[in-house]
CSV table of C-alpha atoms and ligand atoms in Angstrom, one decimal:
chain,number,residue,atom,x,y,z
A,1,MET,CA,-74.5,63.9,125.7
A,2,LEU,CA,-71.8,61.4,126.4
A,3,PRO,CA,-72.7,57.9,126.6
A,4,LYS,CA,-73.0,56.1,129.8
A,5,LEU,CA,-71.2,52.8,129.6
A,6,ILE,CA,-71.4,49.7,132.1
A,7,ILE,CA,-68.9,47.2,132.0
A,8,VAL,CA,-70.4,43.9,133.0
A,9,ILE,CA,-67.8,41.2,134.5
A,10,PRO,CA,-68.7,37.7,135.4
A,11,CYS,CA,-66.8,36.4,138.3
A,12,TYR,CA,-66.8,32.9,139.8
A,13,ASN,CA,-64.3,32.1,142.8
A,14,GLU,CA,-62.0,34.8,141.7
A,15,GLN,CA,-60.7,36.0,144.8
A,16,GLU,CA,-57.2,35.8,143.7
A,17,VAL,CA,-57.8,38.2,140.6
A,18,LEU,CA,-60.4,40.6,141.5
A,19,PRO,CA,-58.1,43.0,143.6
A,20,ILE,CA,-55.7,43.4,140.9
A,21,THR,CA,-58.2,43.5,137.8
A,22,SER,CA,-60.5,45.9,139.7
A,23,LYS,CA,-58.1,48.6,139.5
A,24,MET,CA,-57.2,48.0,135.7
A,25,PHE,CA,-60.9,48.5,135.3
A,26,LEU,CA,-61.2,51.4,137.3
A,27,ASN,CA,-58.2,53.3,135.6
A,28,LYS,CA,-59.7,52.2,132.4
A,29,ILE,CA,-63.3,53.9,133.2
A,30,ASN,CA,-61.3,57.0,134.5
A,31,SER,CA,-59.1,57.5,131.5
A,32,LEU,CA,-62.1,57.1,129.2
A,33,VAL,CA,-64.1,59.7,131.2
A,34,SER,CA,-61.1,62.1,131.0
A,35,ALA,CA,-60.5,61.5,127.5
A,36,GLY,CA,-64.2,62.9,127.2
A,37,LYS,CA,-65.6,59.4,125.7
A,38,ILE,CA,-68.0,58.4,128.4
A,39,SER,CA,-70.2,59.8,130.9
A,40,ASP,CA,-68.9,59.8,134.6
A,41,GLU,CA,-72.1,58.2,135.4
A,42,SER,CA,-70.6,54.8,133.8
A,43,ARG,CA,-70.1,51.9,136.0
A,44,ILE,CA,-68.0,48.5,136.4
A,45,MET,CA,-70.8,45.9,137.5
A,46,PHE,CA,-69.6,42.8,138.9
A,47,VAL,CA,-71.8,39.8,138.5
A,48,ASN,CA,-70.8,37.3,141.1
A,49,ASP,CA,-71.6,34.0,140.0
A,50,GLY,CA,-72.5,31.9,143.4
A,51,SER,CA,-68.8,31.9,144.3
A,52,LYS,CA,-67.9,29.8,147.3
A,53,ASP,CA,-64.9,32.2,148.2
A,54,ASP,CA,-64.7,35.6,149.2
A,55,THR,CA,-65.6,36.9,145.7
A,56,TRP,CA,-68.8,38.8,147.0
A,57,ASN,CA,-67.4,40.2,149.9
A,58,ILE,CA,-64.5,41.8,147.9
A,59,ILE,CA,-67.1,43.2,145.4
A,60,CYS,CA,-69.4,44.7,148.3
A,61,SER,CA,-66.0,46.6,149.8
A,62,LEU,CA,-65.2,47.6,146.1
A,63,ALA,CA,-68.8,49.2,145.8
A,64,LYS,CA,-68.3,50.9,149.0
A,65,SER,CA,-64.8,52.1,148.0
A,66,ASP,CA,-65.4,54.1,144.8
A,67,LYS,CA,-68.9,55.1,143.3
A,68,HIS,CA,-67.8,53.4,139.9
A,69,PHE,CA,-68.1,50.0,141.2
A,70,ILE,CA,-71.4,48.2,141.5
A,71,GLY,CA,-72.0,44.4,141.9
A,72,ILE,CA,-75.0,41.9,141.7
A,73,SER,CA,-75.0,38.4,143.0
A,74,GLN,CA,-76.9,35.4,141.5
A,75,SER,CA,-78.6,33.2,144.1
A,76,ARG,CA,-76.2,30.1,143.3
A,77,ASN,CA,-73.5,29.1,140.3
A,78,ARG,CA,-75.3,29.3,136.9
A,79,GLY,CA,-72.3,29.3,134.6
A,80,HIS,CA,-70.4,31.9,132.6
A,81,GLN,CA,-73.3,32.6,130.2
A,82,ASN,CA,-76.3,33.1,132.6
A,83,ALA,CA,-73.8,35.4,134.5
A,84,VAL,CA,-73.4,37.6,131.7
A,85,LEU,CA,-77.0,37.6,130.9
A,86,ALA,CA,-77.8,38.4,134.1
A,87,GLY,CA,-75.5,41.6,134.0
A,88,LEU,CA,-76.5,42.9,130.7
A,89,MET,CA,-80.2,42.6,131.7
A,90,GLU,CA,-79.6,44.4,134.7
A,91,ALA,CA,-77.8,47.5,132.6
A,92,LYS,CA,-80.8,47.3,130.4
A,93,ASP,CA,-82.4,50.8,130.1
A,94,ASN,CA,-79.7,52.1,132.6
A,95,CYS,CA,-77.1,52.8,130.1
A,96,ASP,CA,-76.3,53.6,126.5
A,97,ILE,CA,-73.7,50.7,126.0
A,98,THR,CA,-72.3,47.9,127.9
A,99,ILE,CA,-69.1,46.2,127.3
A,100,SER,CA,-68.8,42.4,128.6
A,101,ILE,CA,-65.5,41.1,129.6
A,102,ASP,CA,-63.8,38.4,132.0
A,103,CYS,CA,-62.7,39.3,135.3
A,104,ASP,CA,-59.3,37.7,134.9
A,105,GLY,CA,-57.3,40.3,132.9
A,106,GLN,CA,-56.9,37.9,129.8
A,107,ASP,CA,-58.8,40.1,127.5
A,108,ASP,CA,-56.8,43.4,126.7
A,109,ILE,CA,-59.1,45.9,128.4
A,110,ASP,CA,-57.3,48.8,126.1
A,111,ALA,CA,-59.4,47.4,123.2
A,112,MET,CA,-62.3,49.2,125.1
A,113,ASP,CA,-61.2,52.4,123.5
A,114,LYS,CA,-61.5,51.3,120.1
A,115,MET,CA,-64.9,49.7,120.8
A,116,VAL,CA,-66.3,53.0,122.3
A,117,ASP,CA,-64.8,54.8,119.5
A,118,SER,CA,-66.6,52.3,116.7
A,119,TYR,CA,-70.0,52.9,118.8
A,120,MET,CA,-69.5,56.5,117.9
A,121,ASN,CA,-69.1,55.8,114.6
A,122,GLY,CA,-72.3,54.2,114.3
A,123,TYR,CA,-71.7,50.6,115.3
A,124,GLU,CA,-74.2,49.2,117.5
A,125,VAL,CA,-72.3,45.7,118.3
A,126,VAL,CA,-68.5,45.6,118.5
A,127,TYR,CA,-66.7,42.1,118.7
A,128,GLY,CA,-63.6,41.9,120.4
A,129,VAL,CA,-61.6,39.4,118.1
A,130,ARG,CA,-58.3,37.8,119.4
A,131,SER,CA,-55.4,38.6,117.1
A,132,LYS,CA,-53.3,35.9,118.1
A,133,ARG,CA,-53.0,33.1,120.6
A,134,ASP,CA,-49.3,32.9,121.3
A,135,THR,CA,-49.9,32.8,125.1
A,136,ASP,CA,-52.3,30.0,125.1
A,137,THR,CA,-50.7,26.3,125.3
A,138,PHE,CA,-50.6,24.4,121.8
A,139,PHE,CA,-53.3,22.2,123.3
A,140,LYS,CA,-55.8,25.2,124.4
A,141,ARG,CA,-55.1,26.8,121.3
A,142,PHE,CA,-56.2,23.8,119.1
A,143,THR,CA,-59.0,23.1,121.1
A,144,ALA,CA,-60.2,26.6,121.1
A,145,GLU,CA,-60.0,26.9,117.2
A,146,GLY,CA,-61.4,23.4,116.5
A,147,PHE,CA,-63.9,24.6,118.8
A,148,TYR,CA,-65.1,27.8,116.3
A,149,LYS,CA,-64.4,25.7,113.1
A,150,LEU,CA,-66.7,22.7,114.3
A,151,LEU,CA,-69.4,25.2,115.2
A,152,GLN,CA,-69.2,27.0,112.1
A,153,LYS,CA,-69.5,23.7,110.2
A,154,MET,CA,-72.6,22.6,112.3
A,155,GLY,CA,-74.5,26.0,111.2
A,156,ALA,CA,-74.0,27.9,114.0
A,157,GLU,CA,-73.0,31.5,112.9
A,158,ILE,CA,-70.3,32.7,115.3
A,159,VAL,CA,-67.9,35.5,114.7
A,160,PHE,CA,-64.2,33.5,114.6
A,161,ASN,CA,-62.0,33.9,117.4
A,162,HIS,CA,-64.4,36.0,119.4
A,163,ALA,CA,-65.3,35.0,123.0
A,164,ASP,CA,-67.6,37.1,125.0
A,165,TYR,CA,-65.7,40.4,124.9
A,166,ARG,CA,-68.1,42.6,123.2
A,167,LEU,CA,-69.7,46.1,123.3
A,168,ILE,CA,-73.3,46.0,123.0
A,169,SER,CA,-75.9,49.1,122.8
A,170,ASN,CA,-78.8,49.4,124.8
A,171,ARG,CA,-80.7,49.3,121.7
A,172,VAL,CA,-79.4,45.9,120.7
A,173,ILE,CA,-80.1,44.8,124.4
A,174,ARG,CA,-83.5,45.8,124.5
A,175,GLU,CA,-84.1,43.5,121.2
A,176,PHE,CA,-82.0,40.7,122.7
A,177,ALA,CA,-84.0,40.8,125.8
A,178,ASN,CA,-86.9,39.4,123.6
A,179,PHE,CA,-85.1,36.3,122.9
A,180,LYS,CA,-86.6,34.2,125.7
A,181,GLU,CA,-84.8,30.8,125.3
A,182,VAL,CA,-83.4,29.2,128.2
A,183,ASN,CA,-80.2,27.6,126.4
A,184,ILE,CA,-78.2,30.7,126.2
A,185,PHE,CA,-75.0,30.6,123.9
A,186,LEU,CA,-74.5,34.7,123.7
A,187,ARG,CA,-71.7,34.3,120.8
A,188,GLY,CA,-74.0,32.5,118.5
A,189,MET,CA,-77.5,34.6,119.6
A,190,VAL,CA,-75.8,38.1,119.7
A,191,PRO,CA,-75.3,38.3,115.6
A,192,LEU,CA,-78.9,36.8,115.4
A,193,VAL,CA,-79.9,40.1,116.5
A,194,GLY,CA,-78.5,41.8,113.7
A,195,PHE,CA,-77.7,45.8,113.7
A,196,LYS,CA,-74.6,47.2,112.3
A,197,SER,CA,-71.7,45.4,113.9
A,198,THR,CA,-67.7,45.4,113.5
A,199,THR,CA,-65.1,43.8,115.0
A,200,VAL,CA,-61.8,45.2,117.0
A,201,GLU,CA,-58.7,43.0,117.4
A,202,TYR,CA,-56.9,42.4,120.6
A,203,GLU,CA,-54.3,40.3,122.1
A,204,ARG,CA,-55.3,37.7,124.8
A,205,ASN,CA,-52.9,37.6,127.8
A,206,GLU,CA,-52.4,34.8,130.4
A,207,ARG,CA,-54.7,34.8,133.3
A,208,ILE,CA,-53.1,37.1,136.0
A,209,ALA,CA,-54.0,34.7,138.6
A,210,GLY,CA,-56.3,31.7,139.7
A,211,GLU,CA,-56.9,29.0,137.6
A,212,SER,CA,-59.5,28.6,134.1
A,213,HIS,CA,-62.9,27.3,134.7
A,214,TYR,CA,-63.0,26.2,131.3
A,215,PRO,CA,-61.2,22.7,130.9
A,216,LEU,CA,-61.6,20.6,127.7
A,217,LYS,CA,-64.4,18.8,129.3
A,218,LYS,CA,-66.7,21.9,129.8
A,219,MET,CA,-65.6,23.4,126.3
A,220,LEU,CA,-66.6,20.5,124.8
A,221,TYR,CA,-70.3,20.5,126.6
A,222,LEU,CA,-70.4,24.3,125.3
A,223,ALA,CA,-69.6,23.4,121.8
A,224,PHE,CA,-72.1,20.6,122.2
A,225,ASP,CA,-74.7,23.1,123.7
A,226,GLY,CA,-74.1,25.7,121.1
A,227,ILE,CA,-74.5,23.6,118.2
A,228,THR,CA,-77.7,22.1,119.4
A,229,SER,CA,-79.3,25.5,120.7
A,230,LEU,CA,-78.6,27.1,117.5
A,231,SER,CA,-79.0,24.7,114.5
A,232,VAL,CA,-80.6,21.7,113.6
A,233,LYS,CA,-77.6,20.5,111.0
A,234,PRO,CA,-77.1,17.4,113.4
A,235,ILE,CA,-80.4,16.1,112.7
A,236,LYS,CA,-80.1,16.5,109.1
A,237,MET,CA,-76.6,15.1,109.1
A,238,ILE,CA,-78.1,12.0,110.7
A,239,MET,CA,-81.0,11.8,108.1
A,240,ASN,CA,-78.5,12.0,105.1
A,241,PHE,CA,-75.9,9.3,106.8
A,242,GLY,CA,-78.9,7.2,107.0
A,243,ILE,CA,-79.6,7.4,103.4
A,244,ILE,CA,-76.1,6.8,102.3
A,245,VAL,CA,-76.1,3.7,104.8
A,246,ALA,CA,-79.7,2.6,103.3
A,247,ILE,CA,-78.3,2.9,99.9
A,248,ILE,CA,-75.3,0.7,100.5
A,249,SER,CA,-77.0,-1.9,102.4
A,250,PHE,CA,-79.5,-2.2,99.2
A,251,ILE,CA,-76.7,-2.7,96.8
A,252,GLY,CA,-75.4,-5.2,99.2
A,253,ILE,CA,-78.5,-7.2,99.4
A,254,ILE,CA,-78.5,-7.2,95.7
A,255,TRP,CA,-75.0,-8.6,95.6
A,256,ALA,CA,-75.8,-11.4,98.1
A,257,VAL,CA,-78.9,-12.3,96.2
A,258,VAL,CA,-77.0,-12.7,92.7
A,259,ASP,CA,-74.3,-14.5,94.7
A,260,ALA,CA,-76.7,-16.9,96.1
A,261,LEU,CA,-78.5,-17.3,92.4
A,262,MET,CA,-74.8,-18.3,91.2
A,263,GLY,CA,-74.6,-20.7,93.9
A,264,ASN,CA,-71.8,-19.2,96.0
A,265,THR,CA,-73.4,-19.5,99.2
A,266,SER,CA,-71.3,-17.1,101.7
A,267,THR,CA,-70.5,-18.6,104.9
A,268,GLY,CA,-69.4,-16.5,108.0
A,269,TRP,CA,-71.1,-14.7,110.6
A,270,ALA,CA,-68.7,-12.4,111.5
A,271,SER,CA,-69.6,-10.1,108.9
A,272,THR,CA,-73.2,-10.0,109.6
A,273,VAL,CA,-72.5,-9.4,113.3
A,274,CYS,CA,-70.2,-6.7,112.6
A,275,ILE,CA,-72.7,-4.8,110.2
A,276,VAL,CA,-75.6,-5.3,112.8
A,277,CYS,CA,-73.1,-3.9,115.6
A,278,PHE,CA,-72.1,-1.0,113.5
A,279,ILE,CA,-75.6,0.0,112.8
A,280,GLY,CA,-76.6,-0.9,116.4
A,281,GLY,CA,-73.9,2.0,117.3
A,282,VAL,CA,-75.1,4.4,114.7
A,283,GLN,CA,-78.7,4.3,115.9
A,284,LEU,CA,-77.5,4.9,119.4
A,285,ILE,CA,-75.7,7.9,118.7
A,286,SER,CA,-78.4,9.1,116.6
A,287,ILE,CA,-80.8,8.7,119.4
A,288,GLY,CA,-78.6,10.4,121.7
A,289,VAL,CA,-78.7,13.5,119.4
A,290,ILE,CA,-82.0,13.6,118.7
A,291,GLY,CA,-82.3,13.4,122.6
A,292,GLU,CA,-80.2,16.4,123.3
A,293,TYR,CA,-82.8,18.4,121.1
A,294,ILE,CA,-85.6,16.8,123.3
A,295,GLY,CA,-83.9,17.7,126.3
A,296,LYS,CA,-83.4,21.3,125.0
A,297,ILE,CA,-87.2,21.4,124.2
A,298,TYR,CA,-87.9,20.2,127.8
A,299,MET,CA,-85.6,22.8,129.3
A,300,GLU,CA,-87.5,25.6,127.3
A,301,VAL,CA,-91.1,24.3,128.0
A,302,LYS,CA,-90.7,24.8,131.6
A,303,LYS,CA,-89.7,28.5,131.0
A,304,ARG,CA,-87.5,28.6,134.4
A,305,PRO,CA,-86.2,32.0,135.2
A,306,ARG,CA,-82.6,32.4,133.5
A,307,TYR,CA,-81.0,34.0,136.3
A,308,ILE,CA,-82.2,35.1,139.9
A,309,ILE,CA,-80.4,37.9,141.3
A,310,SER,CA,-80.4,37.7,145.3
A,311,GLU,CA,-78.3,40.6,146.2
A,312,ARG,CA,-77.3,44.3,145.0
A,313,THR,CA,-74.7,46.8,146.3
A,314,TYR,CA,-77.4,49.6,145.2
A,315,ASP,CA,-81.2,50.3,145.3
A,316,ASP,CA,-83.2,49.0,142.4
A,317,ASP,CA,-82.7,52.2,140.5
A,318,MET,CA,-79.0,51.9,140.3
A,319,GLU,CA,-78.2,54.7,142.4
A,320,LYS,CA,-76.1,54.1,145.6
B,401,UDP,N1,-67.1,32.3,135.2
B,401,UDP,C1,-68.3,32.3,135.7
B,401,UDP,N2,-69.3,31.3,136.0
B,401,UDP,C2,-68.5,30.1,136.2
B,401,UDP,C3,-67.4,29.8,135.2
B,401,UDP,C4,-66.9,31.0,135.0
B,401,UDP,O1,-69.0,33.5,136.0
B,401,UDP,O2,-69.2,29.2,136.2
B,401,UDP,C5,-66.4,33.4,134.9
B,401,UDP,C6,-65.1,33.8,135.3
B,401,UDP,O3,-65.0,34.2,136.7
B,401,UDP,C7,-64.6,34.4,134.4
B,401,UDP,C8,-65.1,34.1,132.8
B,401,UDP,O4,-66.3,33.5,133.3
B,401,UDP,O5,-64.6,35.9,134.6
B,401,UDP,C9,-64.3,33.1,132.1
B,401,UDP,O6,-63.8,32.3,132.8
B,401,UDP,P1,-62.3,31.3,132.8
B,401,UDP,O7,-61.6,32.5,133.0
B,401,UDP,O8,-62.1,30.6,134.0
B,401,UDP,O9,-62.5,30.7,131.5
B,401,UDP,P2,-61.0,30.7,130.0
B,401,UDP,O10,-60.8,32.4,130.1
B,401,UDP,O11,-60.3,30.0,130.7
B,401,UDP,O12,-61.9,30.4,128.8
B,402,MG,MG1,-60.1,33.4,131.5
């Protein structure tokens, strides 16, 4: 039997791009169906992430126009990661494979063919990896590649240059559903599930229309969030740093005592004040980092729902 595919597409204020890219997604599904790679029961699922513009209305009219389009809406804006998660959980048990992709046409949808082929060859997870970043500005490329390197150095296992364009089999999603954490960083979590995986290279284009929702500030938050939800390396680094500072201070104390015994009383409070300030600063940063982890624990123990679906374009059993 041919596998049933659900393409999961998060959308936040995308009224400009949706009319354009929805056609591209539909063509892709139709061509995969006619190539005999996937079943005609496959669907394109838009996840409206609490958009403030016309996005949800567009999704509803798309759903009326073609059976392949379906949509769900989050009760409010929760961010890209939660939107993708909502889509994946909704698709769970309703399909054989999912592919998550952004709705702005930046990720080359033709890579889906290779993803489905890899699935047919026995891979349960297929990561879309950007081959080059020519179309990004130097600044975006520099910050984005720095992001991956920083995350890897900090102990978060992620696939280099892989964003959230990936194929996941239903089997993996079922296991993934047992990861109950509320701080989610899909790129770092999917590799933790394991199973046989591979990568597919694709070229990333420019946004077809509209603007990026990931300026530098949001990207830094995402990086910090990723690191603190996946690894405790920052805490270990603080401890190592503390040990080094303690050793240096100890040498300094010996030197001061020897110096005093030899009768060279050192004057000047500036050096003392500098050191006190420095240590004060380091301590504040350290408390901040630890505080970040405590904040995460706080969010986790509350066990609040990770997404709330307020509307669907179909009945609960996904049949329209
Ligand atoms: N997105 C979302 N919720 C948000 C922000 C973004 O669902 O709060 C979606 C957005 O509609 C798009 C994807 O996430 O499909 C990636 O966003 P964007 O293209 O703005 O990021 P970039 O590609 O610039 O990193
Ligand atoms: Mg984009």
